[in-house]
Short mmCIF file of C-alpha atoms and ligand atoms in Angstrom, two decimals:
data_model
loop_
_atom_site.label_atom_id
_atom_site.label_comp_id
_atom_site.label_asym_id
_atom_site.label_seq_id
_atom_site.Cartn_x
_atom_site.Cartn_y
_atom_site.Cartn_z
CA UNK X 1 -73.59 8.73 -181.67
CA UNK X 2 -77.02 9.73 -183.49
CA UNK X 3 -78.77 7.13 -185.59
CA UNK X 4 -76.24 4.66 -186.15
CA UNK X 5 -77.08 1.43 -188.36
CA UNK X 6 -77.76 -1.82 -187.05
CA UNK X 7 -75.14 -4.53 -188.35
CA UNK X 8 -77.06 -7.68 -189.37
CA UNK X 9 -77.35 -10.66 -186.88
CA UNK X 10 -77.44 -13.57 -188.22
CA UNK X 11 -78.26 -17.55 -187.41
CA UNK X 12 -78.20 -20.50 -189.33
CA UNK X 13 -76.68 -18.87 -192.58
CA UNK X 14 -75.68 -20.84 -194.83
CA UNK X 15 -72.49 -20.62 -196.25
CA UNK X 16 -73.48 -19.15 -200.13
CA UNK X 17 -75.67 -17.10 -198.25
CA UNK X 18 -72.93 -15.54 -196.73
CA UNK X 19 -71.15 -15.22 -199.37
CA UNK X 20 -74.20 -13.57 -201.85
CA UNK X 21 -75.34 -11.34 -199.02
CA UNK X 22 -72.48 -10.26 -197.03
CA UNK X 23 -68.76 -11.27 -198.48
CA UNK X 24 -69.16 -10.36 -201.80
CA UNK X 25 -71.07 -7.36 -200.97
CA UNK X 26 -68.40 -6.36 -198.80
CA UNK X 27 -70.70 -6.05 -195.98
CA UNK X 28 -70.72 -6.62 -192.01
CA UNK X 29 -72.44 -9.16 -190.47
CA UNK X 30 -72.58 -10.82 -186.84
CA UNK X 31 -73.32 -14.78 -186.95
CA UNK X 32 -74.70 -15.82 -183.82
CA UNK X 33 -73.98 -19.44 -184.02
CA UNK X 34 -70.73 -19.57 -185.91
CA UNK X 35 -68.40 -20.57 -183.56
CA UNK X 36 -70.88 -22.94 -181.43
CA UNK X 37 -68.69 -25.30 -181.05
CA UNK X 38 -65.58 -23.96 -179.78
CA UNK X 39 -64.44 -25.29 -176.63
CA UNK X 40 -62.99 -21.78 -175.93
CA UNK X 41 -66.81 -20.67 -175.11
CA UNK X 42 -67.42 -21.30 -171.60
CA UNK X 43 -63.65 -22.59 -170.76
CA UNK X 44 -61.93 -19.33 -171.42
CA UNK X 45 -62.42 -16.97 -168.46
CA UNK X 46 -59.93 -14.33 -166.93
CA UNK X 47 -59.65 -16.20 -163.55
CA UNK X 48 -59.04 -19.23 -166.47
CA UNK X 49 -56.17 -16.92 -167.72
CA UNK X 50 -54.76 -15.59 -164.23
CA UNK X 51 -54.40 -19.62 -163.30
CA UNK X 52 -52.26 -21.28 -166.00
CA UNK X 53 -51.14 -18.27 -167.76
CA UNK X 54 -50.57 -15.47 -165.04
CA UNK X 55 -46.71 -15.39 -165.43
CA UNK X 56 -46.97 -14.25 -169.21
CA UNK X 57 -45.53 -10.94 -169.83
CA UNK X 58 -46.03 -8.17 -172.34
CA UNK X 59 -44.61 -4.77 -172.91
CA UNK X 60 -47.53 -2.30 -172.25
CA UNK X 61 -47.07 1.79 -172.04
CA UNK X 62 -42.93 1.37 -171.45
CA UNK X 63 -43.61 -1.32 -168.58
CA UNK X 64 -43.63 -5.04 -168.58
CA UNK X 65 -46.93 -6.41 -167.14
CA UNK X 66 -47.97 -10.03 -166.15
CA UNK X 67 -51.38 -11.38 -167.61
CA UNK X 68 -52.46 -11.83 -163.90
CA UNK X 69 -51.73 -8.30 -163.52
CA UNK X 70 -53.72 -7.36 -166.26
CA UNK X 71 -57.19 -9.68 -165.30
CA UNK X 72 -57.00 -8.20 -162.28
CA UNK X 73 -56.70 -4.57 -163.91
CA UNK X 74 -59.95 -6.10 -165.95
CA UNK X 75 -61.52 -7.26 -163.07
CA UNK X 76 -61.49 -3.83 -161.49
CA UNK X 77 -61.65 -1.46 -164.41
CA UNK X 78 -64.18 1.46 -164.84
CA UNK X 79 -64.40 4.12 -167.07
CA UNK X 80 -62.75 6.38 -164.66
CA UNK X 81 -59.79 4.01 -164.60
CA UNK X 82 -60.11 2.22 -167.02
CA UNK X 83 -58.02 -1.23 -167.65
CA UNK X 84 -54.94 -1.21 -170.62
CA UNK X 85 -56.29 -2.74 -173.56
CA UNK X 86 -53.73 -4.68 -174.93
CA UNK X 87 -53.14 -5.47 -178.67
CA UNK X 88 -50.83 -7.47 -180.94
CA UNK X 89 -51.16 -10.17 -178.73
CA UNK X 90 -50.65 -12.80 -181.27
CA UNK X 91 -52.17 -16.24 -179.98
CA UNK X 92 -49.71 -18.27 -182.17
CA UNK X 93 -47.16 -16.76 -180.19
CA UNK X 94 -48.61 -16.95 -176.30
CA UNK X 95 -50.96 -19.33 -176.16
CA UNK X 96 -49.99 -21.76 -178.87
CA UNK X 97 -52.04 -24.45 -177.04
CA UNK X 98 -55.21 -22.76 -176.77
CA UNK X 99 -55.26 -22.68 -180.72
CA UNK X 100 -57.28 -25.92 -180.72
CA UNK X 101 -59.96 -23.78 -178.56
CA UNK X 102 -61.02 -22.03 -181.22
CA UNK X 103 -61.53 -24.57 -184.13
CA UNK X 104 -63.56 -25.53 -186.25
CA UNK X 105 -61.83 -21.93 -188.21
CA UNK X 106 -64.84 -19.88 -189.38
CA UNK X 107 -64.11 -19.23 -193.26
CA UNK X 108 -64.95 -15.94 -194.97
CA UNK X 109 -64.88 -16.60 -198.81
CA UNK X 110 -64.72 -18.98 -201.58
CA UNK X 111 -61.38 -20.39 -199.61
CA UNK X 112 -59.64 -19.28 -196.33
CA UNK X 113 -56.14 -17.90 -198.30
CA UNK X 114 -54.64 -17.95 -194.67
CA UNK X 115 -54.55 -22.05 -194.21
CA UNK X 116 -54.74 -22.61 -197.94
CA UNK X 117 -51.76 -25.64 -198.65
CA UNK X 118 -50.80 -23.56 -201.38
CA UNK X 119 -49.93 -20.21 -199.62
CA UNK X 120 -46.10 -20.07 -198.87
CA UNK X 121 -45.03 -19.68 -195.34
CA UNK X 122 -42.92 -16.13 -196.30
CA UNK X 123 -45.86 -14.73 -198.11
CA UNK X 124 -47.38 -14.79 -194.46
CA UNK X 125 -44.57 -14.19 -192.26
CA UNK X 126 -44.99 -11.03 -189.94
CA UNK X 127 -49.06 -10.70 -190.58
CA UNK X 128 -50.61 -11.72 -187.71
CA UNK X 129 -53.61 -14.28 -187.90
CA UNK X 130 -55.13 -15.16 -184.09
CA UNK X 131 -54.94 -11.99 -181.94
CA UNK X 132 -56.68 -12.10 -178.70
CA UNK X 133 -57.95 -8.66 -176.49
CA UNK X 134 -58.51 -8.62 -172.50
CA UNK X 135 -60.53 -5.55 -171.77
CA UNK X 136 -62.34 -4.30 -168.77
CA UNK X 137 -65.01 -1.80 -168.25
CA UNK X 138 -63.92 1.51 -169.70
CA UNK X 139 -61.08 -0.24 -171.62
CA UNK X 140 -61.51 1.21 -175.44
CA UNK X 141 -59.13 0.16 -178.84
CA UNK X 142 -57.26 3.51 -178.85
CA UNK X 143 -57.73 4.13 -182.10
CA UNK X 144 -60.13 4.56 -185.15
CA UNK X 145 -58.44 2.11 -188.02
CA UNK X 146 -59.08 -0.24 -190.73
CA UNK X 147 -56.77 -3.12 -190.61
CA UNK X 148 -52.91 -3.38 -191.71
CA UNK X 149 -52.73 -5.10 -194.75
CA UNK X 150 -55.97 -4.42 -195.98
CA UNK X 151 -56.95 -7.99 -193.86
CA UNK X 152 -60.40 -8.42 -193.43
CA UNK X 153 -61.59 -9.70 -189.54
CA UNK X 154 -63.36 -12.06 -187.70
CA UNK X 155 -63.94 -11.03 -183.79
CA UNK X 156 -65.62 -14.18 -181.74
CA UNK X 157 -66.43 -12.86 -178.47
CA UNK X 158 -65.85 -15.37 -176.00
CA UNK X 159 -66.11 -13.74 -172.47
CA UNK X 160 -68.49 -10.69 -171.47
CA UNK X 161 -69.42 -8.02 -174.49
CA UNK X 162 -68.04 -5.61 -176.63
CA UNK X 163 -69.49 -2.57 -178.70
CA UNK X 164 -68.52 -2.25 -182.21
CA UNK X 165 -68.48 0.84 -183.98
CA UNK X 166 -68.04 0.32 -187.68
CA UNK X 167 -67.51 2.83 -190.70
CA UNK X 168 -67.57 1.85 -194.54
CA UNK X 169 -64.56 2.51 -196.48
CA UNK X 170 -66.65 4.67 -198.62
CA UNK X 171 -66.51 6.93 -195.45
CA UNK X 172 -62.88 7.32 -195.70
CA UNK X 173 -62.83 11.21 -197.10
CA UNK X 174 -64.35 11.69 -193.67
CA UNK X 175 -62.10 9.90 -191.36
CA UNK X 176 -59.53 12.05 -191.28
CA UNK X 177 -56.73 9.95 -192.12
CA UNK X 178 -53.43 10.67 -190.15
CA UNK X 179 -50.37 11.46 -192.55
CA UNK X 180 -47.95 9.21 -191.09
CA UNK X 181 -50.37 6.57 -191.43
CA UNK X 182 -53.64 6.45 -193.89
CA UNK X 183 -54.88 3.45 -192.22
CA UNK X 184 -55.61 5.38 -188.71
CA UNK X 185 -58.06 7.92 -188.34
CA UNK X 186 -57.47 11.69 -186.41
CA UNK X 187 -60.40 11.51 -184.36
CA UNK X 188 -59.98 9.73 -181.17
CA UNK X 189 -63.77 9.79 -179.40
CA UNK X 190 -66.25 8.54 -181.84
CA UNK X 191 -68.91 8.91 -178.91
CA UNK X 192 -68.01 12.88 -178.88
CA UNK X 193 -66.15 14.05 -181.77
CA UNK X 194 -64.47 17.20 -182.00
CA UNK X 195 -66.46 18.85 -185.06
CA UNK X 196 -64.11 21.91 -184.68
CA UNK X 197 -61.47 20.22 -185.57
CA UNK X 198 -62.97 17.44 -187.99
CA UNK X 199 -66.72 18.69 -189.29
CA UNK X 200 -66.42 16.12 -191.92
CA UNK X 201 -66.61 13.78 -189.50
CA UNK X 202 -70.31 14.55 -189.26
CA UNK X 203 -70.95 12.78 -192.92
CA UNK X 204 -69.56 9.50 -191.68
CA UNK X 205 -72.23 7.06 -190.81
CA UNK X 206 -71.68 4.85 -188.44
CA UNK X 207 -72.52 0.79 -187.75
CA UNK X 208 -72.63 0.23 -184.07
CA UNK X 209 -72.95 -3.73 -182.26
CA UNK X 210 -72.73 -5.48 -179.44
CA UNK X 211 -71.29 -8.45 -180.13
CA UNK X 212 -72.43 -10.64 -176.91
CA UNK X 213 -70.79 -13.89 -175.90
CA UNK X 214 -70.64 -16.81 -178.19
CA UNK X 215 -71.14 -14.36 -181.32
CA UNK X 216 -68.76 -13.62 -184.28
CA UNK X 217 -68.61 -10.43 -186.13
CA UNK X 218 -67.25 -10.30 -189.79
CA UNK X 219 -66.30 -7.04 -191.09
CA UNK X 220 -64.51 -7.01 -194.26
CA UNK X 221 -60.96 -4.96 -195.44
CA UNK X 222 -60.96 -1.26 -195.34
CA UNK X 223 -63.96 -0.43 -192.84
CA UNK X 224 -62.87 1.62 -190.16
CA UNK X 225 -63.53 0.35 -186.50
CA UNK X 226 -63.21 1.02 -182.98
CA UNK X 227 -64.48 -1.06 -179.81
CA UNK X 228 -65.18 -0.24 -176.42
CA UNK X 229 -66.32 -2.56 -173.46
CA UNK X 230 -68.62 -2.05 -170.09
CA UNK X 231 -67.59 -5.04 -168.66
CA UNK X 232 -64.85 -7.67 -168.39
CA UNK X 233 -64.46 -9.12 -172.44
CA UNK X 234 -62.49 -11.58 -173.93
CA UNK X 235 -62.08 -11.88 -177.73
CA UNK X 236 -60.52 -13.59 -180.41
CA UNK X 237 -59.77 -12.11 -183.41
CA UNK X 238 -59.28 -13.80 -186.88
CA UNK X 239 -57.74 -11.96 -190.18
CA UNK X 240 -59.49 -13.14 -193.61
CA UNK X 241 -57.73 -13.26 -196.79
CA UNK X 242 -59.49 -14.55 -199.71
CA UNK X 243 -60.11 -13.87 -203.12
CA UNK X 244 -61.35 -10.02 -202.40
CA UNK X 245 -58.77 -8.60 -200.49
CA UNK X 246 -55.09 -10.98 -201.60
CA UNK X 247 -53.66 -8.46 -204.13
CA UNK X 248 -54.22 -5.52 -201.90
CA UNK X 249 -52.77 -7.64 -199.29
CA UNK X 250 -49.79 -8.69 -201.38
CA UNK X 251 -49.71 -4.82 -202.71
CA UNK X 252 -48.95 -3.60 -198.84
CA UNK X 253 -46.87 -6.42 -198.07
CA UNK X 254 -44.54 -5.72 -201.18
CA UNK X 255 -44.25 -2.15 -199.69
CA UNK X 256 -42.93 -3.66 -196.21
CA UNK X 257 -40.76 -6.03 -198.15
CA UNK X 258 -39.13 -3.80 -200.47
CA UNK X 259 -37.75 -1.58 -197.27
CA UNK X 260 -35.19 -4.23 -197.20
CA UNK X 261 -34.58 -5.26 -200.34
CA UNK X 262 -36.39 -4.13 -203.59
CA UNK X 263 -35.03 -7.28 -205.20
CA UNK X 264 -36.23 -9.81 -203.14
CA UNK X 265 -39.51 -8.09 -202.77
CA UNK X 266 -40.37 -8.46 -206.84
CA UNK X 267 -39.30 -12.16 -206.15
CA UNK X 268 -41.56 -12.51 -203.28
CA UNK X 269 -44.14 -10.48 -205.27
CA UNK X 270 -44.24 -12.47 -208.40
CA UNK X 271 -44.35 -15.86 -206.33
CA UNK X 272 -47.38 -14.42 -204.66
CA UNK X 273 -49.17 -13.25 -207.66
CA UNK X 274 -48.71 -16.70 -209.69
CA UNK X 275 -50.40 -18.32 -206.21
CA UNK X 276 -52.61 -16.24 -205.97
CA UNK X 277 -53.85 -16.71 -209.76
CA UNK X 278 -53.48 -20.45 -208.82
CA UNK X 279 -55.62 -20.35 -205.91
CA UNK X 280 -58.57 -18.30 -207.97
CA UNK X 281 -58.35 -20.49 -210.88
CA UNK X 282 -59.18 -23.87 -208.20
CA UNK X 283 -61.94 -21.52 -206.27
CA UNK X 284 -63.47 -21.17 -209.59
CA UNK X 285 -63.83 -24.89 -209.94
CA UNK X 286 -65.70 -24.85 -206.84
FE1 LIG V 301 -58.30 -4.15 -186.00
#
């Protein structure tokens, strides 16, 4: 990868500056200290999960694996034989008792609409909120993509380190979106891309950062991204829903709802619009 942009790394960034310099400008940033009070930092290790949750299972590549097996694979992982990289592991389903370890929540936006008491549960049903990722040396997220439902993301590195490669939403025309899913790129290896098949990809400008333990990366909705790890790694992801991406979220949800019932989808969309207006009105007072 040639001359990637570096993502800003900031410490002790006040809320106003965070909003003005990054969130409202749709730019990513790394916060070195946003998770400094999280009990997870220093507590969550591969051994911790193997000891306390090793019996939990997840289907991966058509096979059921235990977390104990995954931890062993992570610790033995090499680039030649990398550990698998499970994703869509929702903390609320697998580790509800550990959610307290990732508090206080880091809020990017005037209001965290995921947690707003005004947000009806039905509007968040089926939306992943907290994900956890376990990877080893050579593990990589299998796709370059931007996140479902136009959600923003913040990812905190709990253990080890992880490399992130991001591309701006404006680079979408160079990303060769898949015909079956516009949020996924057909370019699979950003470090050694097949420029004969994907010549325009050379115009996409990569943003690169290594996220170290204790640091949090925020990237707004629509930013293409993928990750690779070079050591045992545990990270925690949290979706970001705020005034900037709420309407896009609602429209994408509507598409999903309407596959089941057009009528119910219209009702839910209407409720969502009303709730959004109310939240915007309250936010404007702050
Ligand atoms: Fe993602």
